[in-house]
CSV table of C-alpha atoms and ligand atoms in Angstrom, one decimal:
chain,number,residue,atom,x,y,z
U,1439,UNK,CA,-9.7,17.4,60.0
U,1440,UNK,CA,-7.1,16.0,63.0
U,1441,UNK,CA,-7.0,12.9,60.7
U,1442,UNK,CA,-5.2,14.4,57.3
U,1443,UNK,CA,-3.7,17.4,59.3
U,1444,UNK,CA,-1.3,14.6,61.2
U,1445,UNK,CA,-0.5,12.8,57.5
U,1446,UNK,CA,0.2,16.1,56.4
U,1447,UNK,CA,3.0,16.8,59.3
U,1448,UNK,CA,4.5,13.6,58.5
U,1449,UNK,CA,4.6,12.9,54.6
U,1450,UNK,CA,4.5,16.6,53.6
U,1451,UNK,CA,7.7,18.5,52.1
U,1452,UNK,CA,7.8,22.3,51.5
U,1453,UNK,CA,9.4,22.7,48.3
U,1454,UNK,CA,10.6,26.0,46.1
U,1455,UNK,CA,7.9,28.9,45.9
U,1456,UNK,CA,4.7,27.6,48.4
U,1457,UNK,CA,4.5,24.4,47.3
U,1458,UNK,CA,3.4,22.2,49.3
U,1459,UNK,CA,4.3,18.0,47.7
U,1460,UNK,CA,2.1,15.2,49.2
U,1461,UNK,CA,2.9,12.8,46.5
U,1462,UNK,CA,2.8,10.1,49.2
U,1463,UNK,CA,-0.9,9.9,49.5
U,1464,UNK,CA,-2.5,12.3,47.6
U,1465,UNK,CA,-0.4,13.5,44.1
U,1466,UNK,CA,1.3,10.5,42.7
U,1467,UNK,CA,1.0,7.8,45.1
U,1468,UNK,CA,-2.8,7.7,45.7
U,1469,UNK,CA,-3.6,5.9,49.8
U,1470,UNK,CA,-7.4,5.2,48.6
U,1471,UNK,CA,-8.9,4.3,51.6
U,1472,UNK,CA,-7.5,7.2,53.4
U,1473,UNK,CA,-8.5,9.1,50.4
U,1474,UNK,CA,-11.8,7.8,50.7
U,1475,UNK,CA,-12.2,8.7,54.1
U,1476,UNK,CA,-12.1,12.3,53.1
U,1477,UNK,CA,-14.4,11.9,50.5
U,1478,UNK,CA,-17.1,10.9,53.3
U,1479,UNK,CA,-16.2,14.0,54.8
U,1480,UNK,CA,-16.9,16.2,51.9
U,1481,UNK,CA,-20.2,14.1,51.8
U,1482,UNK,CA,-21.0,14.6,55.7
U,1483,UNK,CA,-20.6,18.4,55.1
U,1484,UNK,CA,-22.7,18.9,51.4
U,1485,UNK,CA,-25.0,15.7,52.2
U,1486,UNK,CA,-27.9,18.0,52.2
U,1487,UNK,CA,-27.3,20.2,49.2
U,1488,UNK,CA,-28.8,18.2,46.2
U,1489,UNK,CA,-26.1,17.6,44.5
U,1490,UNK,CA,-26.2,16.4,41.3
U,1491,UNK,CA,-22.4,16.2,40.0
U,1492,UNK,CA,-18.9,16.2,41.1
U,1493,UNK,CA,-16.8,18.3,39.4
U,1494,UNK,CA,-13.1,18.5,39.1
U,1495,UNK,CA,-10.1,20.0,36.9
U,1496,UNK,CA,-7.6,17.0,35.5
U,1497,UNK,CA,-5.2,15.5,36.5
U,1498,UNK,CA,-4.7,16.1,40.6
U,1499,UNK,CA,-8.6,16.5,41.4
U,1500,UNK,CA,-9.7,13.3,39.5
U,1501,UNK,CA,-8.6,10.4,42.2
U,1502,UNK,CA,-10.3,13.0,44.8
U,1503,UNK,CA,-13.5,13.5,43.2
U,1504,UNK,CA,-13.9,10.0,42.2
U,1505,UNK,CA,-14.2,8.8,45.7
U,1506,UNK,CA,-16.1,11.6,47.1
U,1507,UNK,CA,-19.0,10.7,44.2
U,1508,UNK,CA,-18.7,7.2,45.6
U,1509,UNK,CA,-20.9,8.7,48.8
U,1510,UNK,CA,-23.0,10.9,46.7
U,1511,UNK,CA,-24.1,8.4,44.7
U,1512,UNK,CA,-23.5,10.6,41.2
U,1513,UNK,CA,-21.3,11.1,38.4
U,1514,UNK,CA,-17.9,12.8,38.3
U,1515,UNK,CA,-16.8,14.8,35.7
U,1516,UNK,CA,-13.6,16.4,35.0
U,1517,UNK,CA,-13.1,19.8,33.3
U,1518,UNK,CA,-9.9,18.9,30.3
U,1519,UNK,CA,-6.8,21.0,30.1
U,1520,UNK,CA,-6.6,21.9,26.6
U,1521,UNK,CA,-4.0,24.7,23.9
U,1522,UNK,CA,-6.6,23.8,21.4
U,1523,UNK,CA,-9.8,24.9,22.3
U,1524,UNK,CA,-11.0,26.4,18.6
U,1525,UNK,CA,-11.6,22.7,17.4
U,1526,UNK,CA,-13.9,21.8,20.1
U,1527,UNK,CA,-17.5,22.7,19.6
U,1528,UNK,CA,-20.7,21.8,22.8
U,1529,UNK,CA,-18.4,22.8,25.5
U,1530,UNK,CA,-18.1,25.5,28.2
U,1531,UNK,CA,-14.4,27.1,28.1
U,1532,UNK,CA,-12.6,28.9,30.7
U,1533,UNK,CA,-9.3,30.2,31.5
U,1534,UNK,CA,-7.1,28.8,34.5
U,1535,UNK,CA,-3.6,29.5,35.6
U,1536,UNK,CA,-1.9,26.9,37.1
U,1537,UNK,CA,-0.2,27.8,40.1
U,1538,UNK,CA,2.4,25.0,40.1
U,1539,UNK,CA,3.3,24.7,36.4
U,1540,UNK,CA,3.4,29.1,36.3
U,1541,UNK,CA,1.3,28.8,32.9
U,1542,UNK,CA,-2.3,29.4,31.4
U,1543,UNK,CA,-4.9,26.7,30.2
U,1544,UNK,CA,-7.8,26.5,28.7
U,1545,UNK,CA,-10.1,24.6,30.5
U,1546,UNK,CA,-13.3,22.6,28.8
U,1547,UNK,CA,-16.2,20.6,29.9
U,1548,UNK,CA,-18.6,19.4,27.2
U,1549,UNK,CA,-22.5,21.0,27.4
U,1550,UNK,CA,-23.8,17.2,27.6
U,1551,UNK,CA,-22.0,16.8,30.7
U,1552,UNK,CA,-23.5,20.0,32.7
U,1553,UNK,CA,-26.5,20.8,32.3
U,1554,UNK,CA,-28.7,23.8,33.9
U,1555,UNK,CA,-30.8,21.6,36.1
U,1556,UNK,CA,-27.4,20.2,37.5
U,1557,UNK,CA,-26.3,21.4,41.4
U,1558,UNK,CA,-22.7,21.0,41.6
U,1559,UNK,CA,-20.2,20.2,43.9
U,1560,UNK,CA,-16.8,21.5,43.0
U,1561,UNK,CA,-13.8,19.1,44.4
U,1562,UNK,CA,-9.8,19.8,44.1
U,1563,UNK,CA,-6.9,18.5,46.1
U,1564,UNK,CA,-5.6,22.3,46.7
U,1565,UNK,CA,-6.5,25.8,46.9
U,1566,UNK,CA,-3.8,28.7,46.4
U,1567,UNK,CA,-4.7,31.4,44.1
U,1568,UNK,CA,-8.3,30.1,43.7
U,1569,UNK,CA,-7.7,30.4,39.6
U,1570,UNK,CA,-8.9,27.1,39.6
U,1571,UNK,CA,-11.8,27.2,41.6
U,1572,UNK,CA,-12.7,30.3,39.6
U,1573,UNK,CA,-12.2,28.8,36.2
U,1574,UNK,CA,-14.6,25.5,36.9
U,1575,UNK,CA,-17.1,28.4,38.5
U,1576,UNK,CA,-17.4,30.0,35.5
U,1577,UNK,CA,-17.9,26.4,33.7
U,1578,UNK,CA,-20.8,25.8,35.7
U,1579,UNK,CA,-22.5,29.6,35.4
U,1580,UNK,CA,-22.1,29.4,31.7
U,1581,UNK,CA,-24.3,26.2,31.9
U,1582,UNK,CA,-26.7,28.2,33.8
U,1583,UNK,CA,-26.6,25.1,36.9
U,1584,UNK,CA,-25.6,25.9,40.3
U,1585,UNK,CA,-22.6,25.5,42.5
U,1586,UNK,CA,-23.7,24.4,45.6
U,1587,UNK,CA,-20.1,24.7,47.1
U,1588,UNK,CA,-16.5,23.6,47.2
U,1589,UNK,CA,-15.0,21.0,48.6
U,1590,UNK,CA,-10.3,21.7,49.1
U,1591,UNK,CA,-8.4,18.5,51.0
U,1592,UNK,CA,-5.6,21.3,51.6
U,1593,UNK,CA,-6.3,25.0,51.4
U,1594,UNK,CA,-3.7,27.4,51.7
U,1595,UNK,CA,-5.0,29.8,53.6
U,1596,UNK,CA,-1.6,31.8,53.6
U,1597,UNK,CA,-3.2,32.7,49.9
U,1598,UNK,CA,-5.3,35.0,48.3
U,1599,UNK,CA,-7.6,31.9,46.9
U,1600,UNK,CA,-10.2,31.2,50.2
U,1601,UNK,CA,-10.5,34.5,50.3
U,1602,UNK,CA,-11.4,35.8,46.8
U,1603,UNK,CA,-13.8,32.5,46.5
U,1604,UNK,CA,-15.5,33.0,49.7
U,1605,UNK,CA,-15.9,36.5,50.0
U,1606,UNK,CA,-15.3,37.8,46.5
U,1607,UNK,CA,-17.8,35.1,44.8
U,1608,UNK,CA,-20.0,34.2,47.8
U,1609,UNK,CA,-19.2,30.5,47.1
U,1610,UNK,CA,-19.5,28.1,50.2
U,1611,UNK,CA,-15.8,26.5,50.5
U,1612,UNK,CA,-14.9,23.8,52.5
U,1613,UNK,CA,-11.4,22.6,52.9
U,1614,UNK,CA,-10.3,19.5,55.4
U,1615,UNK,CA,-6.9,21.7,56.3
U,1616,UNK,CA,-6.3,24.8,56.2
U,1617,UNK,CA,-2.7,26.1,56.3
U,1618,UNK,CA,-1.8,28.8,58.4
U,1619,UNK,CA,1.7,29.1,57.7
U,1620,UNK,CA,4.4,26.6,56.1
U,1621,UNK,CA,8.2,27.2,55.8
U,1622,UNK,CA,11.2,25.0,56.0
U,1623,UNK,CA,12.4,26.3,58.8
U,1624,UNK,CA,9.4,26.5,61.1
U,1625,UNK,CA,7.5,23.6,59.4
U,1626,UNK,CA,3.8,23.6,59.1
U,1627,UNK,CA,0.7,25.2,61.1
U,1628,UNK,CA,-2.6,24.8,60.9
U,1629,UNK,CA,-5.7,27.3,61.0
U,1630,UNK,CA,-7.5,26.3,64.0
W,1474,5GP,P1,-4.9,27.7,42.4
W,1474,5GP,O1,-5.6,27.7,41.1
W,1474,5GP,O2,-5.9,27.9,43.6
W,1474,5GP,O3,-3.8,28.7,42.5
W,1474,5GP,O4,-4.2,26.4,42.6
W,1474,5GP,C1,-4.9,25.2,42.6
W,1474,5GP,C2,-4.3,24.1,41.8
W,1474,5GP,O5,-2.9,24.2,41.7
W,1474,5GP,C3,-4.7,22.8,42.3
W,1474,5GP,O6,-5.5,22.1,41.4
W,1474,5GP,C4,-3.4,22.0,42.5
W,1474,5GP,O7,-3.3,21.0,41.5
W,1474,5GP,C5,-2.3,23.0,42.3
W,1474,5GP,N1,-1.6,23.5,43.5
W,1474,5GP,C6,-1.6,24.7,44.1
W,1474,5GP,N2,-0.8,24.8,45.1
W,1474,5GP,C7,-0.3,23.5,45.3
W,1474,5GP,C8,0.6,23.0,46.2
W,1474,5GP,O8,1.2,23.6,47.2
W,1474,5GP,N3,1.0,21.7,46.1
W,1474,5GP,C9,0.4,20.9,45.1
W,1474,5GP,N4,0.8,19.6,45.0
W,1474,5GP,N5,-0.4,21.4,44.2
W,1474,5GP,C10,-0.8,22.7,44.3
């Protein structure tokens, strides 16, 4: 998408270790109406897939997911980071690592939340290693719905993570950039 590959180029910055910081419109500071245009975009590609819910990992995915549930008309719901998942009982539990903060979560979504009539649209900000992709995948399997897809505003497609969802799980992934290649040096390039 021209649109979020040129506000990429300008309020981007590489920082250490492949991280790519867009706290200017997307991670801290949130531009909503720019936001929501790519929400309409998730909701022009998957318009035709049934989907039933949004669903999301906290904190980075909610803002996203929120206004791409706008189109679709259906709720959102966002899988919790938690170190305490004994205590919790009616939920599905997964492991993710988070590529930015180097450590391991447990992930939970209560079993009211998804259920196995639900077709489900999976919505995050990035893709990298896919461990988050994979981790709200196996939410949804465990409550027997479906995954319809994915929808990534910025997939790094330097990484391991397109791959391993779209080919090693078969999963339909959509992502509105696609980075090619990103350093300091030589800036950022796109997938064409
Ligand atoms: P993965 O699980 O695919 O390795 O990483 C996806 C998650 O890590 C996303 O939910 C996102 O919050 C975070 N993430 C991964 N790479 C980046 C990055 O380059 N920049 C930012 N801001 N977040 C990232």
């Amino acid at each position: 998408m021209k649109l979020l590959e040129d506000k990429i180029i300008t309020d981007g910055k590489i920082g250490e270790g492949d991280v790519l910081k867009v706290d200017g419109f997307l991670n801290h500071c949130m531009d909503v109406a720019f936001l929501s245009k790519l929400g309409e975009e998730f909701y022009r590609l998957y318009k035709d897939c049934g989907v039933t819910k949004i669903l999301t990992i906290e904190a980075s995915g909610i803002g996203i997911a929120c206004l791409t549930a706008q189109y679709f008309n259906v709720p959102m719901v966002f899988a919790k980071k938690t170190k305490t998942v004994n205590i919790f009982s009616d939920v599905y539990t997964s492991r993710v690592e988070s590529f930015t903060h180097k450590r391991v979560y447990d992930i939970i979504v209560s079993k009211e939340y998804l259920r196995p009539e639900d077709r489900v649209l999976i919505i995050d900000d990035f893709l990298a290693q896919g461990s988050a992709l994979q981790g709200l995948i196996s939410l949804v399997n465990d409550a027997g719905a479906e995954v319809v897809g994915a929808g990534i505003v910025i997939e790094k497609a330097f990484q391991p993570g397109g791959d391993l969802i779209r080919k090693g799980m078969g999963v339909r992934v959509e992502s509105l950039a696609r980075i090619a290649h990103m350093s300091c040096k030589d800036g950022i390039t796109f997938v064409d």
